[in-house]
């Protein structure tokens, strides 16, 4: 298998030598990329619902992994790596490391992660305004059920009251359900937006659960109000909001999270804006994911776009990926709509961008102030050569 999971410590009924309950730790290894590169191992403290700390083992070709543990706590990882064939590795590697190395000193068997999580069940005790609540029994939900909110209009919301026991800076972790008819949702805590304020709950390929790191908020003892507002249709056109749990995590270090939004040409959010669809290709390396799209030079009669979710108002760097070749356009026109208006940035696609282990060859279009919610980056064939559409991302 490409991925492996291992119960490292804890579990039902477990205890350490002193009779105390062990910390629940689950390790997860996989190629952390759309293709078989960037072998990564992560540790979870919530029964594999989310991964908190991660370490890259091999940035290059790497897959087919298996995890193990020795009696002294040493972690073993066996995986295939190297070679140009994405299905057959050139060699098999084995590496060993400690929990402390994996977490960069943020956890060890001696000290523990110093982490406290309080789980709030969002499947119960909800109050709806201008919409309908339905509780859905689901064995995959953390507490056995989740809530589905059907808003009557944009701005409708579902609200919860949570009793905070002690003053702390809490890291909020939302587990929610993605579906084909999911919509945009804006999250506030006591009226305050966190670093990730807006989510699109539309499913990409199949319905299922997802986890979002909402950010950190300082809370005092007493009651706080969590509000989930239906803020518009998602990228699939739906408006439903389905919630599972909200975790309040008190820990000395933040979780490892990439502060980026990415849409590839074969993912939810990529669309044909004008004319016929652009055909897919794999002939020139350097693309992100399974392929790229391309079209011959024209006058702008054919255009594609990437719809991305801006998580909160602010400044973002817009980057695009393409595969470089001598037949490419030297002036591929990308259009960015931002707070200051509209900008057209032309990219020389004959020149390769900066490659990354997770795939893609990236070029910056500049920094722009973007409004939270959906935004679209467009690319047309108004150029002097073949125009390539691969992936677009926003970096905060």
Protein backbone atom coordinates (compact mmCIF):
# COMPACT_ATOMS: atom_id res chain seq x y z
CA UNK A 1 0.00 0.00 0.00
CA UNK A 2 1.05 3.63 -0.54
CA UNK A 3 0.14 4.45 3.06
CA UNK A 4 0.51 2.85 6.49
CA UNK A 5 -0.98 3.47 9.94
CA UNK A 6 0.39 2.28 13.27
CA UNK A 7 -0.99 2.45 16.80
CA UNK A 8 2.12 3.81 18.50
CA UNK A 9 0.82 4.30 22.06
CA UNK A 10 -2.51 4.33 23.87
CA UNK A 11 -5.74 2.85 22.69
CA UNK A 12 -8.71 1.47 24.61
CA UNK A 13 -7.76 0.22 28.08
CA UNK A 14 -4.05 1.04 27.74
CA UNK A 15 -1.91 2.35 30.60
CA UNK A 16 1.74 3.09 31.29
CA UNK A 17 3.94 1.46 33.93
CA UNK A 18 2.49 3.71 36.62
CA UNK A 19 -1.05 2.71 35.78
CA UNK A 20 -1.94 6.01 34.12
CA UNK A 21 -3.73 6.16 30.78
CA UNK A 22 -1.25 6.34 27.93
CA UNK A 23 -1.29 9.14 25.39
CA UNK A 24 -3.16 8.08 22.26
CA UNK A 25 -0.76 8.31 19.33
CA UNK A 26 -1.35 7.01 15.82
CA UNK A 27 1.37 7.31 13.15
CA UNK A 28 0.53 7.76 9.48
CA UNK A 29 2.98 7.44 6.56
CA UNK A 30 2.18 8.31 2.95
CA UNK A 31 3.41 10.24 -0.11
CA UNK A 32 2.19 13.73 0.84
CA UNK A 33 1.59 14.91 -2.72
CA UNK A 34 -0.86 14.29 -5.58
CA UNK A 35 1.69 11.83 -6.98
CA UNK A 36 4.12 9.37 -5.42
CA UNK A 37 6.68 11.77 -3.97
CA UNK A 38 7.39 13.47 -0.63
CA UNK A 39 7.19 10.53 1.79
CA UNK A 40 5.91 11.96 5.08
CA UNK A 41 5.16 10.59 8.54
CA UNK A 42 2.64 12.29 10.83
CA UNK A 43 1.43 11.75 14.38
CA UNK A 44 -2.20 12.04 15.48
CA UNK A 45 -3.49 12.46 19.04
CA UNK A 46 -7.21 12.12 18.22
CA UNK A 47 -7.49 8.56 16.90
CA UNK A 48 -6.35 9.54 13.37
CA UNK A 49 -9.11 12.09 12.80
CA UNK A 50 -6.38 14.66 12.17
CA UNK A 51 -2.58 14.76 11.89
CA UNK A 52 -0.90 17.29 14.17
CA UNK A 53 2.87 17.09 13.60
CA UNK A 54 4.63 15.85 10.44
CA UNK A 55 8.15 15.24 9.10
CA UNK A 56 9.23 14.67 5.51
CA UNK A 57 11.36 11.54 5.16
CA UNK A 58 12.12 11.66 1.43
CA UNK A 59 11.18 14.53 -0.92
CA UNK A 60 11.76 12.49 -4.05
CA UNK A 61 10.00 9.46 -5.55
CA UNK A 62 8.70 7.43 -2.58
CA UNK A 63 5.72 5.17 -1.90
CA UNK A 64 4.59 1.70 -0.67
CA UNK A 65 5.33 2.30 3.02
CA UNK A 66 5.02 0.24 6.19
CA UNK A 67 5.47 1.47 9.79
CA UNK A 68 6.74 -0.48 12.79
CA UNK A 69 7.82 0.09 16.38
CA UNK A 70 10.62 -1.45 18.44
CA UNK A 71 10.31 -2.15 22.16
CA UNK A 72 12.29 0.98 23.08
CA UNK A 73 9.95 3.22 21.09
CA UNK A 74 12.12 3.50 17.97
CA UNK A 75 9.98 4.01 14.87
CA UNK A 76 10.78 2.03 11.72
CA UNK A 77 9.66 2.95 8.21
CA UNK A 78 10.12 0.71 5.18
CA UNK A 79 9.25 2.23 1.80
CA UNK A 80 10.01 2.05 -1.89
CA UNK A 81 11.86 4.93 -3.50
CA UNK A 82 13.78 6.30 -6.48
CA UNK A 83 13.42 5.54 -10.16
CA UNK A 84 11.29 7.04 -12.91
CA UNK A 85 8.50 4.46 -12.86
CA UNK A 86 5.61 5.59 -10.64
CA UNK A 87 4.53 1.97 -10.03
CA UNK A 88 7.82 0.14 -9.42
CA UNK A 89 10.46 1.63 -7.08
CA UNK A 90 14.12 1.20 -7.90
CA UNK A 91 15.02 0.27 -4.33
CA UNK A 92 13.56 -0.33 -0.89
CA UNK A 93 14.75 1.83 2.01
CA UNK A 94 14.39 1.41 5.76
CA UNK A 95 14.87 4.24 8.21
CA UNK A 96 14.54 4.56 11.96
CA UNK A 97 13.89 7.58 14.13
CA UNK A 98 12.48 8.63 17.48
CA UNK A 99 9.17 10.27 18.34
CA UNK A 100 11.13 13.32 19.47
CA UNK A 101 12.81 13.63 16.05
CA UNK A 102 9.48 13.11 14.24
CA UNK A 103 7.84 15.96 16.18
CA UNK A 104 10.91 18.25 16.21
CA UNK A 105 11.05 18.07 20.01
CA UNK A 106 7.36 18.80 20.59
CA UNK A 107 6.62 15.31 21.92
CA UNK A 108 8.58 12.45 23.43
CA UNK A 109 7.82 9.31 25.41
CA UNK A 110 9.40 10.96 28.44
CA UNK A 111 7.59 14.31 28.43
CA UNK A 112 4.46 13.72 26.33
CA UNK A 113 2.92 16.27 23.94
CA UNK A 114 1.56 18.53 26.73
CA UNK A 115 -1.66 18.73 24.78
CA UNK A 116 -5.24 18.94 26.04
CA UNK A 117 -8.24 18.57 23.72
CA UNK A 118 -11.85 19.27 24.55
CA UNK A 119 -14.34 17.98 21.99
CA UNK A 120 -17.63 19.81 21.48
CA UNK A 121 -20.32 17.71 19.80
CA UNK A 122 -21.90 19.83 17.06
CA UNK A 123 -24.49 17.14 16.38
CA UNK A 124 -26.51 18.30 19.40
CA UNK A 125 -27.52 21.51 21.21
CA UNK A 126 -27.56 23.63 18.05
CA UNK A 127 -29.76 26.70 17.60
CA UNK A 128 -30.83 27.58 14.07
CA UNK A 129 -31.79 30.98 12.66
CA UNK A 130 -33.60 31.11 9.29
CA UNK A 131 -33.05 27.47 8.45
CA UNK A 132 -33.73 23.83 9.32
CA UNK A 133 -31.61 21.47 11.42
CA UNK A 134 -31.52 17.71 10.84
CA UNK A 135 -29.56 15.30 13.02
CA UNK A 136 -28.02 12.45 11.02
CA UNK A 137 -26.85 9.24 12.71
CA UNK A 138 -23.42 8.33 11.36
CA UNK A 139 -21.02 5.75 12.75
CA UNK A 140 -18.10 7.66 11.22
CA UNK A 141 -18.98 10.83 13.14
CA UNK A 142 -16.82 11.26 16.25
CA UNK A 143 -19.83 11.27 18.58
CA UNK A 144 -22.10 9.04 16.48
CA UNK A 145 -24.08 11.77 14.71
CA UNK A 146 -23.70 15.04 12.81
CA UNK A 147 -26.03 17.94 12.11
CA UNK A 148 -27.14 19.16 8.66
CA UNK A 149 -28.21 22.79 8.39
CA UNK A 150 -30.43 23.74 5.44
CA UNK A 151 -30.44 27.57 5.25
CA UNK A 152 -33.40 29.47 3.90
CA UNK A 153 -31.17 32.28 2.65
CA UNK A 154 -27.61 33.57 2.66
CA UNK A 155 -26.81 34.83 6.14
CA UNK A 156 -28.78 32.14 7.94
CA UNK A 157 -26.79 30.56 10.75
CA UNK A 158 -26.54 27.80 13.32
CA UNK A 159 -25.12 28.70 16.73
CA UNK A 160 -23.68 26.95 19.79
CA UNK A 161 -22.87 28.08 23.33
CA UNK A 162 -19.74 26.58 24.89
CA UNK A 163 -18.68 26.91 28.54
CA UNK A 164 -14.97 27.74 28.75
CA UNK A 165 -13.45 26.45 31.99
CA UNK A 166 -10.14 28.29 32.02
CA UNK A 167 -8.32 31.10 30.28
CA UNK A 168 -6.08 29.95 27.41
CA UNK A 169 -5.21 30.45 23.77
CA UNK A 170 -7.17 27.66 22.13
CA UNK A 171 -6.43 26.18 18.73
CA UNK A 172 -9.77 25.35 17.10
CA UNK A 173 -10.12 22.26 14.95
CA UNK A 174 -13.37 21.76 13.01
CA UNK A 175 -14.48 18.38 11.70
CA UNK A 176 -17.22 18.74 9.11
CA UNK A 177 -18.87 16.76 6.33
CA UNK A 178 -18.33 17.48 2.65
CA UNK A 179 -21.14 16.70 0.21
CA UNK A 180 -22.00 17.44 -3.41
CA UNK A 181 -24.57 19.99 -2.22
CA UNK A 182 -22.34 21.61 0.41
CA UNK A 183 -22.05 25.39 0.59
CA UNK A 184 -19.82 28.12 1.93
CA UNK A 185 -19.76 28.58 5.69
CA UNK A 186 -18.26 31.44 7.72
CA UNK A 187 -17.13 30.64 11.28
CA UNK A 188 -16.95 33.18 14.10
CA UNK A 189 -16.12 32.89 17.80
CA UNK A 190 -17.78 35.60 19.91
CA UNK A 191 -18.18 37.51 16.65
CA UNK A 192 -14.47 37.24 15.80
CA UNK A 193 -13.16 35.72 12.59
CA UNK A 194 -10.17 33.40 12.95
CA UNK A 195 -7.36 32.90 10.43
CA UNK A 196 -9.55 30.46 8.51
CA UNK A 197 -12.97 32.09 8.58
CA UNK A 198 -14.54 30.71 5.37
CA UNK A 199 -14.77 27.09 4.23
CA UNK A 200 -16.29 25.46 1.16
CA UNK A 201 -18.03 22.27 2.27
CA UNK A 202 -18.54 20.97 -1.29
CA UNK A 203 -17.17 17.46 -1.89
CA UNK A 204 -14.48 17.20 -4.54
CA UNK A 205 -14.98 13.64 -5.80
CA UNK A 206 -16.91 11.82 -3.06
CA UNK A 207 -18.79 12.71 0.10
CA UNK A 208 -16.84 12.40 3.35
CA UNK A 209 -15.38 14.11 6.40
CA UNK A 210 -12.69 16.78 6.41
CA UNK A 211 -10.82 18.68 9.11
CA UNK A 212 -9.96 22.39 9.14
CA UNK A 213 -7.54 24.21 11.43
CA UNK A 214 -9.52 27.40 12.08
CA UNK A 215 -6.78 29.24 13.97
CA UNK A 216 -6.10 30.33 17.54
CA UNK A 217 -8.33 32.41 19.80
CA UNK A 218 -7.77 33.72 23.33
CA UNK A 219 -10.76 32.85 25.54
CA UNK A 220 -11.57 33.74 29.14
CA UNK A 221 -13.61 31.56 31.53
CA UNK A 222 -17.33 31.75 30.86
CA UNK A 223 -19.62 31.25 27.91
CA UNK A 224 -18.55 31.76 24.32
CA UNK A 225 -20.67 31.69 21.17
CA UNK A 226 -19.66 29.74 18.06
CA UNK A 227 -21.60 30.69 14.93
CA UNK A 228 -21.60 28.95 11.53
CA UNK A 229 -23.14 31.22 8.90
CA UNK A 230 -24.26 29.99 5.48
CA UNK A 231 -22.44 32.58 3.39
CA UNK A 232 -23.27 31.47 -0.14
CA UNK A 233 -23.28 28.61 -2.64
CA UNK A 234 -20.22 26.38 -2.72
CA UNK A 235 -18.27 25.56 -5.85
CA UNK A 236 -20.82 22.87 -6.64
CA UNK A 237 -23.74 25.26 -6.28
CA UNK A 238 -25.10 23.78 -3.03
CA UNK A 239 -25.79 25.56 0.25
CA UNK A 240 -25.95 22.83 2.94
CA UNK A 241 -23.72 22.98 6.02
CA UNK A 242 -22.99 19.70 7.85
CA UNK A 243 -21.04 19.78 11.13
CA UNK A 244 -19.52 17.05 13.30
CA UNK A 245 -17.27 18.31 16.15
CA UNK A 246 -15.26 21.34 17.22
CA UNK A 247 -12.08 20.71 19.22
CA UNK A 248 -10.57 23.23 21.62
CA UNK A 249 -6.88 22.32 21.78
CA UNK A 250 -4.57 23.80 24.41
CA UNK A 251 -0.98 23.10 23.43
CA UNK A 252 2.34 25.00 23.57
CA UNK A 253 2.91 24.60 19.82
CA UNK A 254 0.64 24.99 16.79
CA UNK A 255 -0.15 22.11 14.47
CA UNK A 256 1.80 21.76 11.23
CA UNK A 257 -0.49 23.35 8.64
CA UNK A 258 0.25 24.64 5.13
CA UNK A 259 -1.17 28.13 4.88
CA UNK A 260 -2.15 27.74 1.23
CA UNK A 261 -5.13 27.15 -1.03
CA UNK A 262 -4.52 25.05 -4.16
CA UNK A 263 -6.74 24.08 -7.10
CA UNK A 264 -5.38 21.80 -9.83
CA UNK A 265 -6.75 21.42 -13.34
CA UNK A 266 -8.48 18.14 -12.48
CA UNK A 267 -9.91 19.22 -9.11
CA UNK A 268 -13.06 20.91 -7.89
CA UNK A 269 -12.84 24.59 -8.82
CA UNK A 270 -11.26 24.25 -12.26
CA UNK A 271 -13.70 25.30 -14.99
CA UNK A 272 -14.03 26.24 -18.64
CA UNK A 273 -14.86 29.96 -18.87
CA UNK A 274 -15.17 30.38 -22.67
CA UNK A 275 -15.07 28.11 -25.69
CA UNK A 276 -14.32 24.39 -25.73
CA UNK A 277 -12.55 22.54 -22.93
CA UNK A 278 -8.76 22.40 -23.05
CA UNK A 279 -7.42 18.87 -23.64
CA UNK A 280 -5.28 17.16 -20.99
CA UNK A 281 -1.67 16.14 -21.55
CA UNK A 282 1.31 14.60 -19.79
CA UNK A 283 4.02 14.94 -22.43
CA UNK A 284 6.14 17.57 -20.67
CA UNK A 285 7.11 16.97 -17.02
CA UNK A 286 6.83 19.55 -14.27
CA UNK A 287 3.07 19.55 -13.72
CA UNK A 288 1.19 19.11 -10.46
CA UNK A 289 -1.09 16.09 -10.08
CA UNK A 290 -1.95 13.73 -12.91
CA UNK A 291 -1.82 16.04 -15.95
CA UNK A 292 -2.04 19.58 -17.29
CA UNK A 293 -4.27 21.30 -19.87
CA UNK A 294 -3.14 23.16 -22.97
CA UNK A 295 -4.50 24.97 -26.01
CA UNK A 296 -3.05 26.58 -29.15
CA UNK A 297 -2.55 30.32 -29.46
CA UNK A 298 -5.62 32.36 -30.32
CA UNK A 299 -7.32 35.66 -29.65
CA UNK A 300 -8.86 34.92 -26.26
CA UNK A 301 -11.86 32.98 -27.55
CA UNK A 302 -10.94 30.09 -25.22
CA UNK A 303 -10.40 30.59 -21.48
CA UNK A 304 -10.31 28.55 -18.29
CA UNK A 305 -10.40 29.49 -14.63
CA UNK A 306 -9.66 28.31 -11.11
CA UNK A 307 -12.19 29.10 -8.35
CA UNK A 308 -10.41 29.25 -5.00
CA UNK A 309 -11.73 29.89 -1.50
CA UNK A 310 -10.06 32.85 0.19
CA UNK A 311 -10.16 31.89 3.89
CA UNK A 312 -10.11 35.47 5.21
CA UNK A 313 -9.66 39.03 3.98
CA UNK A 314 -5.98 39.78 3.54
CA UNK A 315 -2.92 39.87 1.32
CA UNK A 316 -2.07 36.76 -0.67
CA UNK A 317 0.61 35.81 -3.13
CA UNK A 318 -0.90 34.24 -6.25
CA UNK A 319 1.23 31.51 -7.83
CA UNK A 320 0.65 29.40 -10.95
CA UNK A 321 2.25 26.20 -12.20
CA UNK A 322 3.04 25.29 -15.80
CA UNK A 323 5.19 22.89 -17.80
CA UNK A 324 7.92 24.71 -19.72
CA UNK A 325 8.73 24.05 -23.40
CA UNK A 326 10.06 26.05 -26.34
CA UNK A 327 6.65 25.94 -28.07
CA UNK A 328 4.94 27.61 -25.09
CA UNK A 329 3.63 31.16 -25.06
CA UNK A 330 5.93 33.88 -23.81
CA UNK A 331 2.93 35.97 -22.78
CA UNK A 332 0.26 33.66 -21.27
CA UNK A 333 -2.31 36.09 -19.75
CA UNK A 334 -3.56 35.41 -16.20
CA UNK A 335 -6.34 37.69 -14.87
CA UNK A 336 -6.60 38.34 -11.12
CA UNK A 337 -9.56 40.14 -9.56
CA UNK A 338 -8.64 41.77 -6.25
CA UNK A 339 -9.58 44.60 -3.89
CA UNK A 340 -7.82 47.15 -6.09
CA UNK A 341 -9.50 46.06 -9.32
CA UNK A 342 -8.35 43.64 -12.02
CA UNK A 343 -4.77 42.86 -13.04
CA UNK A 344 -3.50 40.93 -16.06
CA UNK A 345 -0.10 39.29 -15.58
CA UNK A 346 1.61 37.66 -18.56
CA UNK A 347 3.85 34.67 -17.90
CA UNK A 348 6.65 33.35 -20.10
CA UNK A 349 5.81 29.65 -20.14
CA UNK A 350 8.96 28.83 -22.10
CA UNK A 351 10.82 29.24 -18.81
CA UNK A 352 10.31 26.76 -15.98
CA UNK A 353 9.16 27.92 -12.58
CA UNK A 354 10.41 26.72 -9.20
CA UNK A 355 9.79 22.96 -8.72
CA UNK A 356 8.55 21.55 -5.43
CA UNK A 357 8.56 18.02 -3.94
CA UNK A 358 4.76 17.97 -3.88
CA UNK A 359 4.62 18.68 -7.60
CA UNK A 360 4.34 21.67 -9.90
CA UNK A 361 6.66 24.29 -11.35
CA UNK A 362 5.61 27.56 -9.73
CA UNK A 363 5.75 31.20 -10.80
CA UNK A 364 4.50 34.18 -8.78
CA UNK A 365 1.92 36.56 -10.25
CA UNK A 366 2.44 39.00 -7.37
CA UNK A 367 0.73 39.86 -4.08
CA UNK A 368 -2.85 41.11 -3.92
CA UNK A 369 -5.43 41.97 -1.30
CA UNK A 370 -8.28 39.49 -1.66
CA UNK A 371 -11.73 39.40 -0.09
CA UNK A 372 -12.79 36.26 1.79
CA UNK A 373 -15.02 33.86 -0.11
CA UNK A 374 -14.71 32.63 -3.67
CA UNK A 375 -12.34 34.24 -6.16
CA UNK A 376 -11.50 33.19 -9.73
CA UNK A 377 -8.13 33.36 -11.53
CA UNK A 378 -8.57 33.17 -15.32
CA UNK A 379 -6.26 32.25 -18.20
CA UNK A 380 -7.04 32.69 -21.92
CA UNK A 381 -5.34 31.71 -25.20
CA UNK A 382 -4.73 35.36 -26.17
CA UNK A 383 -1.04 34.57 -26.58
CA UNK A 384 1.76 33.85 -29.06
CA UNK A 385 2.19 30.12 -28.40
CA UNK A 386 0.73 27.08 -26.66
CA UNK A 387 -0.87 28.09 -23.34
CA UNK A 388 -0.70 25.68 -20.39
CA UNK A 389 -3.19 25.51 -17.52
CA UNK A 390 -1.97 23.42 -14.58
CA UNK A 391 -2.54 24.62 -11.00
CA UNK A 392 -3.08 27.85 -9.07
CA UNK A 393 -2.49 28.53 -5.38
CA UNK A 394 -2.81 31.30 -2.84
CA UNK A 395 -0.14 31.78 -0.18
CA UNK A 396 -0.78 33.94 2.87
